Structure formats: structure tokens, C-alpha cells
Amino acid sequence: MRRSLIVNDDEMTATANSTFEVLKKFVTLQEFEYRKPYGHQAERFSKGFVLARTTNNLYYLKDKTGERRFLPLLVDKGRQAANPVRDLTPKYVKQVWGEATHLFKNDDYSFNLTSEQQEMLDKHRQTFMYTDDLEDSIADALENDWADRDFLSSETISLKVVPGVDLAKNRKLSNQIANIMINRFGWRKGMRKRNGKVSRGYLKKGNTLK
């Protein structure tokens, strides 16, 4: 890996055997250490590669807090313009390397994204995010029933998506809803006072307590 530019995890075989927390940490690291063959101790090296993973599972992003570390690329044979065997000639490869080297040496590149580009990327990632029935129900309600709401009480959400369930007694389900509202849709916990009564629930991003 130390001499590679791209490390391929075919069918995500390697990363599937580790927890997502371990994977996130490894992807984020700028340095890593390992012991060379016959070495007496581990050495630290700069990580000069990116991790590429292939999978047939379209909805493979399952952690709402870690998907920003991944850039999904959906292949489409119907839109293929060139053949990797026929068209990837040594001359073309040298040309790509030459252009990349020129950009690098002249510092003529940037990884910074505009707010519009970041928004497009976030929407693109959502295409590959795994969702369950509960998350789909909340998404539908937010889009169709609560589009003009900036505050939702826990009771309102419960009656709509899990009628008959007391969230105060079902902490697991309550935590699931909180995770979806906060990490998927960007709401945050808060409260509102109406008619002298305080309701706890979720505030839409950008709104304050009233």
C-alpha cells in the first residue's frame, strides 16, 4: 500500500470484515504505521493513496455520520464512451500522467468545493444511502405533511410514523428517530412553548427557540 496511489478493495472484501468506525478512522488518517518484513519495530509513513471499493450493492452507505468520507461513482455500461482494453493505450496513459503532473507541479488544482457543489455532492450521496421503513416514513412526512413546519414535537412525529407507540417507554425507537432527524435531515433537538405548555421535539436547521 505504501507505494500505491489507489488501493482497491474488490467487492469490499477487506473493509467488510472491520467495523465502520475502524474504516472511518483509517480513511481519515494521513499517516499509518506498519512493520517491514524482518523489521524490529513499526515505522510511520505518510499515506499517499486513496481507497477504492467496488460493490454490486447500490445502497452501501449505511452510516449517516460517515458518508462524507466517500464519493460514490455509479458505472453505467450504456453510457460507456471508451473501452478500457482497446482505448487505454500507453500513449493515452502517458498523456493523463503528464497532465496530472503538470497540475501538481504548478499547484493548479484545488479540492475546495463551493456551497453549490457541496450541496450537489450531498444529494448525490443520498442516492446510495441505505434507508429502512422508518426513515422512509419520516422522509415522506417531512416532504408532504411537514414541509412548512420549523418545529416538530416528539408526539407529532410519533403519531404520524409509529402510531400507538409510547416513545418514552421505547428508548430504542426514540433513539432511532432522533438519529434520523438529526443526522439524516439536519434537525436538532429543541423545545417550543405554546399556550403555556412546553413541547419537546426537533427544530429545523436555522431556527431558534421560541
mmCIF file of N, CA and C in Angstrom, residues 11-94:
data_model
loop_
_atom_site.group_PDB
_atom_site.id
_atom_site.type_symbol
_atom_site.label_atom_id
_atom_site.label_comp_id
_atom_site.label_asym_id
_atom_site.label_seq_id
_atom_site.Cartn_x
_atom_site.Cartn_y
_atom_site.Cartn_z
ATOM 1 N N GLU A 11 -15.033 -5.762 -4.173
ATOM 2 C CA GLU A 11 -16.265 -6.221 -3.521
ATOM 3 C C GLU A 11 -16.263 -5.930 -2.023
ATOM 4 N N MET A 12 -15.452 -4.969 -1.614
ATOM 5 C CA MET A 12 -15.360 -4.536 -0.213
ATOM 6 C C MET A 12 -15.054 -5.710 0.717
ATOM 7 N N THR A 13 -14.274 -6.665 0.217
ATOM 8 C CA THR A 13 -13.952 -7.864 0.994
ATOM 9 C C THR A 13 -13.181 -7.529 2.266
ATOM 10 N N ALA A 14 -12.193 -6.647 2.145
ATOM 11 C CA ALA A 14 -11.356 -6.318 3.304
ATOM 12 C C ALA A 14 -12.099 -5.451 4.310
ATOM 13 N N THR A 15 -12.726 -4.385 3.834
ATOM 14 C CA THR A 15 -13.379 -3.453 4.758
ATOM 15 C C THR A 15 -14.646 -4.030 5.363
ATOM 16 N N ALA A 16 -15.233 -5.039 4.721
ATOM 17 C CA ALA A 16 -16.442 -5.647 5.272
ATOM 18 C C ALA A 16 -16.145 -6.400 6.564
ATOM 19 N N ASN A 17 -14.886 -6.762 6.769
ATOM 20 C CA ASN A 17 -14.503 -7.511 7.961
ATOM 21 C C ASN A 17 -14.097 -6.608 9.124
ATOM 22 N N SER A 18 -14.214 -5.303 8.944
ATOM 23 C CA SER A 18 -13.898 -4.372 10.025
ATOM 24 C C SER A 18 -15.131 -3.536 10.343
ATOM 25 N N THR A 19 -15.149 -2.943 11.498
ATOM 26 C CA THR A 19 -16.275 -2.089 11.859
ATOM 27 C C THR A 19 -16.191 -0.788 11.068
ATOM 28 N N PHE A 20 -17.327 -0.105 10.960
ATOM 29 C CA PHE A 20 -17.331 1.143 10.209
ATOM 30 C C PHE A 20 -16.515 2.212 10.922
ATOM 31 N N GLU A 21 -16.459 2.159 12.242
ATOM 32 C CA GLU A 21 -15.657 3.121 12.991
ATOM 33 C C GLU A 21 -14.182 2.968 12.651
ATOM 34 N N VAL A 22 -13.717 1.718 12.535
ATOM 35 C CA VAL A 22 -12.324 1.459 12.171
ATOM 36 C C VAL A 22 -12.056 1.939 10.752
ATOM 37 N N LEU A 23 -12.997 1.677 9.845
ATOM 38 C CA LEU A 23 -12.842 2.102 8.455
ATOM 39 C C LEU A 23 -12.767 3.622 8.354
ATOM 40 N N LYS A 24 -13.655 4.328 9.057
ATOM 41 C CA LYS A 24 -13.646 5.791 9.021
ATOM 42 C C LYS A 24 -12.305 6.338 9.513
ATOM 43 N N LYS A 25 -11.795 5.745 10.569
ATOM 44 C CA LYS A 25 -10.522 6.201 11.120
ATOM 45 C C LYS A 25 -9.394 5.977 10.126
ATOM 46 N N PHE A 26 -9.386 4.816 9.459
ATOM 47 C CA PHE A 26 -8.325 4.505 8.503
ATOM 48 C C PHE A 26 -8.388 5.435 7.294
ATOM 49 N N VAL A 27 -9.598 5.701 6.807
ATOM 50 C CA VAL A 27 -9.760 6.579 5.650
ATOM 51 C C VAL A 27 -9.291 7.994 5.974
ATOM 52 N N THR A 28 -9.528 8.440 7.197
ATOM 53 C CA THR A 28 -9.206 9.808 7.594
ATOM 54 C C THR A 28 -7.727 9.999 7.897
ATOM 55 N N LEU A 29 -7.049 8.941 8.302
ATOM 56 C CA LEU A 29 -5.639 9.049 8.679
ATOM 57 C C LEU A 29 -4.787 9.610 7.546
ATOM 58 N N GLN A 30 -3.852 10.486 7.888
ATOM 59 C CA GLN A 30 -2.891 10.991 6.916
ATOM 60 C C GLN A 30 -1.571 10.245 7.004
ATOM 61 N N GLU A 31 -1.394 9.515 8.074
ATOM 62 C CA GLU A 31 -0.214 8.673 8.253
ATOM 63 C C GLU A 31 -0.651 7.306 8.762
ATOM 64 N N PHE A 32 0.136 6.310 8.476
ATOM 65 C CA PHE A 32 -0.131 4.988 9.028
ATOM 66 C C PHE A 32 1.206 4.326 9.330
ATOM 67 N N GLU A 33 1.176 3.323 10.153
ATOM 68 C CA GLU A 33 2.421 2.659 10.515
ATOM 69 C C GLU A 33 2.295 1.158 10.359
ATOM 70 N N TYR A 34 3.395 0.542 9.991
ATOM 71 C CA TYR A 34 3.445 -0.909 9.896
ATOM 72 C C TYR A 34 4.901 -1.352 10.037
ATOM 73 N N ARG A 35 5.064 -2.628 10.288
ATOM 74 C CA ARG A 35 6.413 -3.170 10.455
ATOM 75 C C ARG A 35 6.846 -3.849 9.168
ATOM 76 N N LYS A 36 7.982 -3.424 8.640
ATOM 77 C CA LYS A 36 8.508 -4.021 7.421
ATOM 78 C C LYS A 36 8.892 -5.476 7.679
ATOM 79 N N PRO A 37 8.948 -6.290 6.625
ATOM 80 C CA PRO A 37 9.402 -7.677 6.799
ATOM 81 C C PRO A 37 10.791 -7.712 7.443
ATOM 82 N N TYR A 38 10.924 -8.517 8.445
ATOM 83 C CA TYR A 38 12.166 -8.682 9.205
ATOM 84 C C TYR A 38 12.513 -7.436 10.034
ATOM 85 N N GLY A 39 11.615 -6.483 10.079
ATOM 86 C CA GLY A 39 11.862 -5.288 10.881
ATOM 87 C C GLY A 39 11.626 -5.560 12.354
ATOM 88 N N HIS A 40 12.260 -4.768 13.191
ATOM 89 C CA HIS A 40 12.141 -4.966 14.636
ATOM 90 C C HIS A 40 11.029 -4.116 15.248
ATOM 91 N N GLN A 41 10.671 -3.041 14.585
ATOM 92 C CA GLN A 41 9.621 -2.187 15.115
ATOM 93 C C GLN A 41 8.858 -1.518 13.973
ATOM 94 N N ALA A 42 7.666 -1.070 14.288
ATOM 95 C CA ALA A 42 6.824 -0.433 13.274
ATOM 96 C C ALA A 42 7.359 0.952 12.931
ATOM 97 N N GLU A 43 7.183 1.332 11.668
ATOM 98 C CA GLU A 43 7.593 2.653 11.201
ATOM 99 C C GLU A 43 6.364 3.417 10.726
ATOM 100 N N ARG A 44 6.454 4.737 10.769
ATOM 101 C CA ARG A 44 5.339 5.589 10.367
ATOM 102 C C ARG A 44 5.606 6.160 8.971
ATOM 103 N N PHE A 45 4.576 6.112 8.118
ATOM 104 C CA PHE A 45 4.694 6.600 6.750
ATOM 105 C C PHE A 45 3.494 7.490 6.411
ATOM 106 N N SER A 46 3.724 8.435 5.519
ATOM 107 C CA SER A 46 2.620 9.253 5.018
ATOM 108 C C SER A 46 1.743 8.403 4.114
ATOM 109 N N LYS A 47 0.458 8.587 4.221
ATOM 110 C CA LYS A 47 -0.476 7.813 3.397
ATOM 111 C C LYS A 47 -0.675 8.544 2.073
ATOM 112 N N GLY A 48 -0.073 8.012 1.027
ATOM 113 C CA GLY A 48 -0.146 8.662 -0.277
ATOM 114 C C GLY A 48 -1.099 7.980 -1.226
ATOM 115 N N PHE A 49 -2.119 7.339 -0.702
ATOM 116 C CA PHE A 49 -3.057 6.629 -1.570
ATOM 117 C C PHE A 49 -4.492 6.909 -1.139
ATOM 118 N N VAL A 50 -5.408 6.613 -2.040
ATOM 119 C CA VAL A 50 -6.837 6.658 -1.723
ATOM 120 C C VAL A 50 -7.376 5.239 -1.791
ATOM 121 N N LEU A 51 -8.440 5.001 -1.081
ATOM 122 C CA LEU A 51 -9.044 3.673 -1.028
ATOM 123 C C LEU A 51 -10.229 3.619 -1.983
ATOM 124 N N ALA A 52 -10.171 2.693 -2.936
ATOM 125 C CA ALA A 52 -11.274 2.497 -3.881
ATOM 126 C C ALA A 52 -11.949 1.170 -3.572
ATOM 127 N N ARG A 53 -13.271 1.192 -3.470
ATOM 128 C CA ARG A 53 -14.019 -0.026 -3.169
ATOM 129 C C ARG A 53 -15.053 -0.269 -4.264
ATOM 130 N N THR A 54 -15.220 -1.524 -4.633
ATOM 131 C CA THR A 54 -16.234 -1.881 -5.626
ATOM 132 C C THR A 54 -17.297 -2.753 -4.970
ATOM 133 N N THR A 55 -18.531 -2.593 -5.419
ATOM 134 C CA THR A 55 -19.629 -3.391 -4.875
ATOM 135 C C THR A 55 -20.800 -3.387 -5.842
ATOM 136 N N ASN A 56 -21.587 -4.440 -5.787
ATOM 137 C CA ASN A 56 -22.822 -4.508 -6.565
ATOM 138 C C ASN A 56 -24.015 -4.011 -5.751
ATOM 139 N N ASN A 57 -23.762 -3.664 -4.490
ATOM 140 C CA ASN A 57 -24.810 -3.164 -3.605
ATOM 141 C C ASN A 57 -24.952 -1.655 -3.796
ATOM 142 N N LEU A 58 -26.058 -1.222 -4.374
ATOM 143 C CA LEU A 58 -26.247 0.198 -4.668
ATOM 144 C C LEU A 58 -26.354 1.028 -3.398
ATOM 145 N N TYR A 59 -27.049 0.511 -2.386
ATOM 146 C CA TYR A 59 -27.271 1.274 -1.152
ATOM 147 C C TYR A 59 -26.288 0.811 -0.082
ATOM 148 N N TYR A 60 -25.033 1.168 -0.271
ATOM 149 C CA TYR A 60 -23.991 0.653 0.618
ATOM 150 C C TYR A 60 -23.574 1.647 1.703
ATOM 151 N N LEU A 61 -24.031 2.892 1.615
ATOM 152 C CA LEU A 61 -23.717 3.866 2.664
ATOM 153 C C LEU A 61 -24.731 3.723 3.788
ATOM 154 N N LYS A 62 -24.296 3.178 4.914
ATOM 155 C CA LYS A 62 -25.223 2.863 5.995
ATOM 156 C C LYS A 62 -24.991 3.693 7.249
ATOM 157 N N ASP A 63 -23.935 4.473 7.269
ATOM 158 C CA ASP A 63 -23.644 5.299 8.432
ATOM 159 C C ASP A 63 -23.845 6.758 8.060
ATOM 160 N N LYS A 64 -24.862 7.394 8.653
ATOM 161 C CA LYS A 64 -25.229 8.757 8.268
ATOM 162 C C LYS A 64 -24.166 9.775 8.651
ATOM 163 N N THR A 65 -23.318 9.447 9.628
ATOM 164 C CA THR A 65 -22.325 10.412 10.078
ATOM 165 C C THR A 65 -20.990 10.237 9.375
ATOM 166 N N GLY A 66 -20.847 9.216 8.554
ATOM 167 C CA GLY A 66 -19.543 8.966 7.942
ATOM 168 C C GLY A 66 -19.526 8.970 6.435
ATOM 169 N N GLU A 67 -20.692 9.206 5.807
ATOM 170 C CA GLU A 67 -20.737 9.076 4.351
ATOM 171 C C GLU A 67 -19.961 10.165 3.632
ATOM 172 N N ARG A 68 -19.660 11.289 4.312
ATOM 173 C CA ARG A 68 -18.934 12.369 3.647
ATOM 174 C C ARG A 68 -17.514 11.956 3.273
ATOM 175 N N ARG A 69 -17.032 10.869 3.830
ATOM 176 C CA ARG A 69 -15.695 10.385 3.509
ATOM 177 C C ARG A 69 -15.663 9.607 2.199
ATOM 178 N N PHE A 70 -16.837 9.369 1.614
ATOM 179 C CA PHE A 70 -16.908 8.536 0.418
ATOM 180 C C PHE A 70 -17.521 9.300 -0.752
ATOM 181 N N LEU A 71 -17.014 9.029 -1.946
ATOM 182 C CA LEU A 71 -17.543 9.629 -3.166
ATOM 183 C C LEU A 71 -18.010 8.500 -4.080
ATOM 184 N N PRO A 72 -19.298 8.174 -4.057
ATOM 185 C CA PRO A 72 -19.812 7.063 -4.872
ATOM 186 C C PRO A 72 -19.778 7.401 -6.363
ATOM 187 N N LEU A 73 -19.364 6.441 -7.158
ATOM 188 C CA LEU A 73 -19.355 6.573 -8.612
ATOM 189 C C LEU A 73 -20.165 5.419 -9.191
ATOM 190 N N LEU A 74 -21.264 5.730 -9.839
ATOM 191 C CA LEU A 74 -22.141 4.704 -10.400
ATOM 192 C C LEU A 74 -21.762 4.457 -11.853
ATOM 193 N N VAL A 75 -21.354 3.233 -12.154
ATOM 194 C CA VAL A 75 -20.976 2.905 -13.530
ATOM 195 C C VAL A 75 -22.227 2.561 -14.329
ATOM 196 N N ASP A 76 -22.176 2.845 -15.614
ATOM 197 C CA ASP A 76 -23.313 2.598 -16.496
ATOM 198 C C ASP A 76 -22.771 2.181 -17.855
ATOM 199 N N LYS A 77 -22.894 0.909 -18.166
ATOM 200 C CA LYS A 77 -22.354 0.396 -19.420
ATOM 201 C C LYS A 77 -22.990 1.082 -20.620
ATOM 202 N N GLY A 78 -24.253 1.471 -20.484
ATOM 203 C CA GLY A 78 -24.938 2.123 -21.590
ATOM 204 C C GLY A 78 -24.365 3.491 -21.932
ATOM 205 N N ARG A 79 -23.673 4.103 -20.981
ATOM 206 C CA ARG A 79 -23.089 5.430 -21.208
ATOM 207 C C ARG A 79 -21.581 5.363 -21.424
ATOM 208 N N GLN A 80 -21.047 4.153 -21.532
ATOM 209 C CA GLN A 80 -19.606 3.984 -21.707
ATOM 210 C C GLN A 80 -19.174 4.508 -23.073
ATOM 211 N N ALA A 81 -18.208 5.415 -23.073
ATOM 212 C CA ALA A 81 -17.742 6.025 -24.321
ATOM 213 C C ALA A 81 -16.459 5.395 -24.835
ATOM 214 N N ALA A 82 -15.698 4.754 -23.951
ATOM 215 C CA ALA A 82 -14.424 4.163 -24.359
ATOM 216 C C ALA A 82 -14.271 2.790 -23.734
ATOM 217 N N ASN A 83 -13.494 1.958 -24.381
ATOM 218 C CA ASN A 83 -13.230 0.605 -23.900
ATOM 219 C C ASN A 83 -11.890 0.584 -23.177
ATOM 220 N N PRO A 84 -11.838 0.098 -21.933
ATOM 221 C CA PRO A 84 -10.581 0.132 -21.179
ATOM 222 C C PRO A 84 -9.480 -0.724 -21.784
ATOM 223 N N VAL A 85 -9.839 -1.743 -22.542
ATOM 224 C CA VAL A 85 -8.831 -2.603 -23.169
ATOM 225 C C VAL A 85 -8.367 -2.007 -24.496
ATOM 226 N N ARG A 86 -9.318 -1.557 -25.294
ATOM 227 C CA ARG A 86 -8.999 -1.069 -26.637
ATOM 228 C C ARG A 86 -8.480 0.368 -26.639
ATOM 229 N N ASP A 87 -9.039 1.208 -25.775
ATOM 230 C CA ASP A 87 -8.731 2.639 -25.831
ATOM 231 C C ASP A 87 -7.726 3.119 -24.791
ATOM 232 N N LEU A 88 -7.452 2.313 -23.789
ATOM 233 C CA LEU A 88 -6.497 2.725 -22.754
ATOM 234 C C LEU A 88 -5.079 2.372 -23.205
ATOM 235 N N THR A 89 -4.606 3.082 -24.203
ATOM 236 C CA THR A 89 -3.296 2.813 -24.800
ATOM 237 C C THR A 89 -2.180 3.414 -23.948
ATOM 238 N N PRO A 90 -0.944 2.923 -24.102
ATOM 239 C CA PRO A 90 0.181 3.510 -23.369
ATOM 240 C C PRO A 90 0.328 5.010 -23.626
ATOM 241 N N LYS A 91 0.042 5.442 -24.846
ATOM 242 C CA LYS A 91 0.141 6.866 -25.176
ATOM 243 C C LYS A 91 -0.876 7.676 -24.373
ATOM 244 N N TYR A 92 -2.090 7.151 -24.280
ATOM 245 C CA TYR A 92 -3.136 7.860 -23.539
ATOM 246 C C TYR A 92 -2.796 7.915 -22.048
ATOM 247 N N VAL A 93 -2.277 6.811 -21.515
ATOM 248 C CA VAL A 93 -1.895 6.766 -20.098
ATOM 249 C C VAL A 93 -0.809 7.799 -19.803
ATOM 250 N N LYS A 94 0.193 7.898 -20.693
ATOM 251 C CA LYS A 94 1.256 8.887 -20.502
ATOM 252 C C LYS A 94 0.703 10.311 -20.538
#
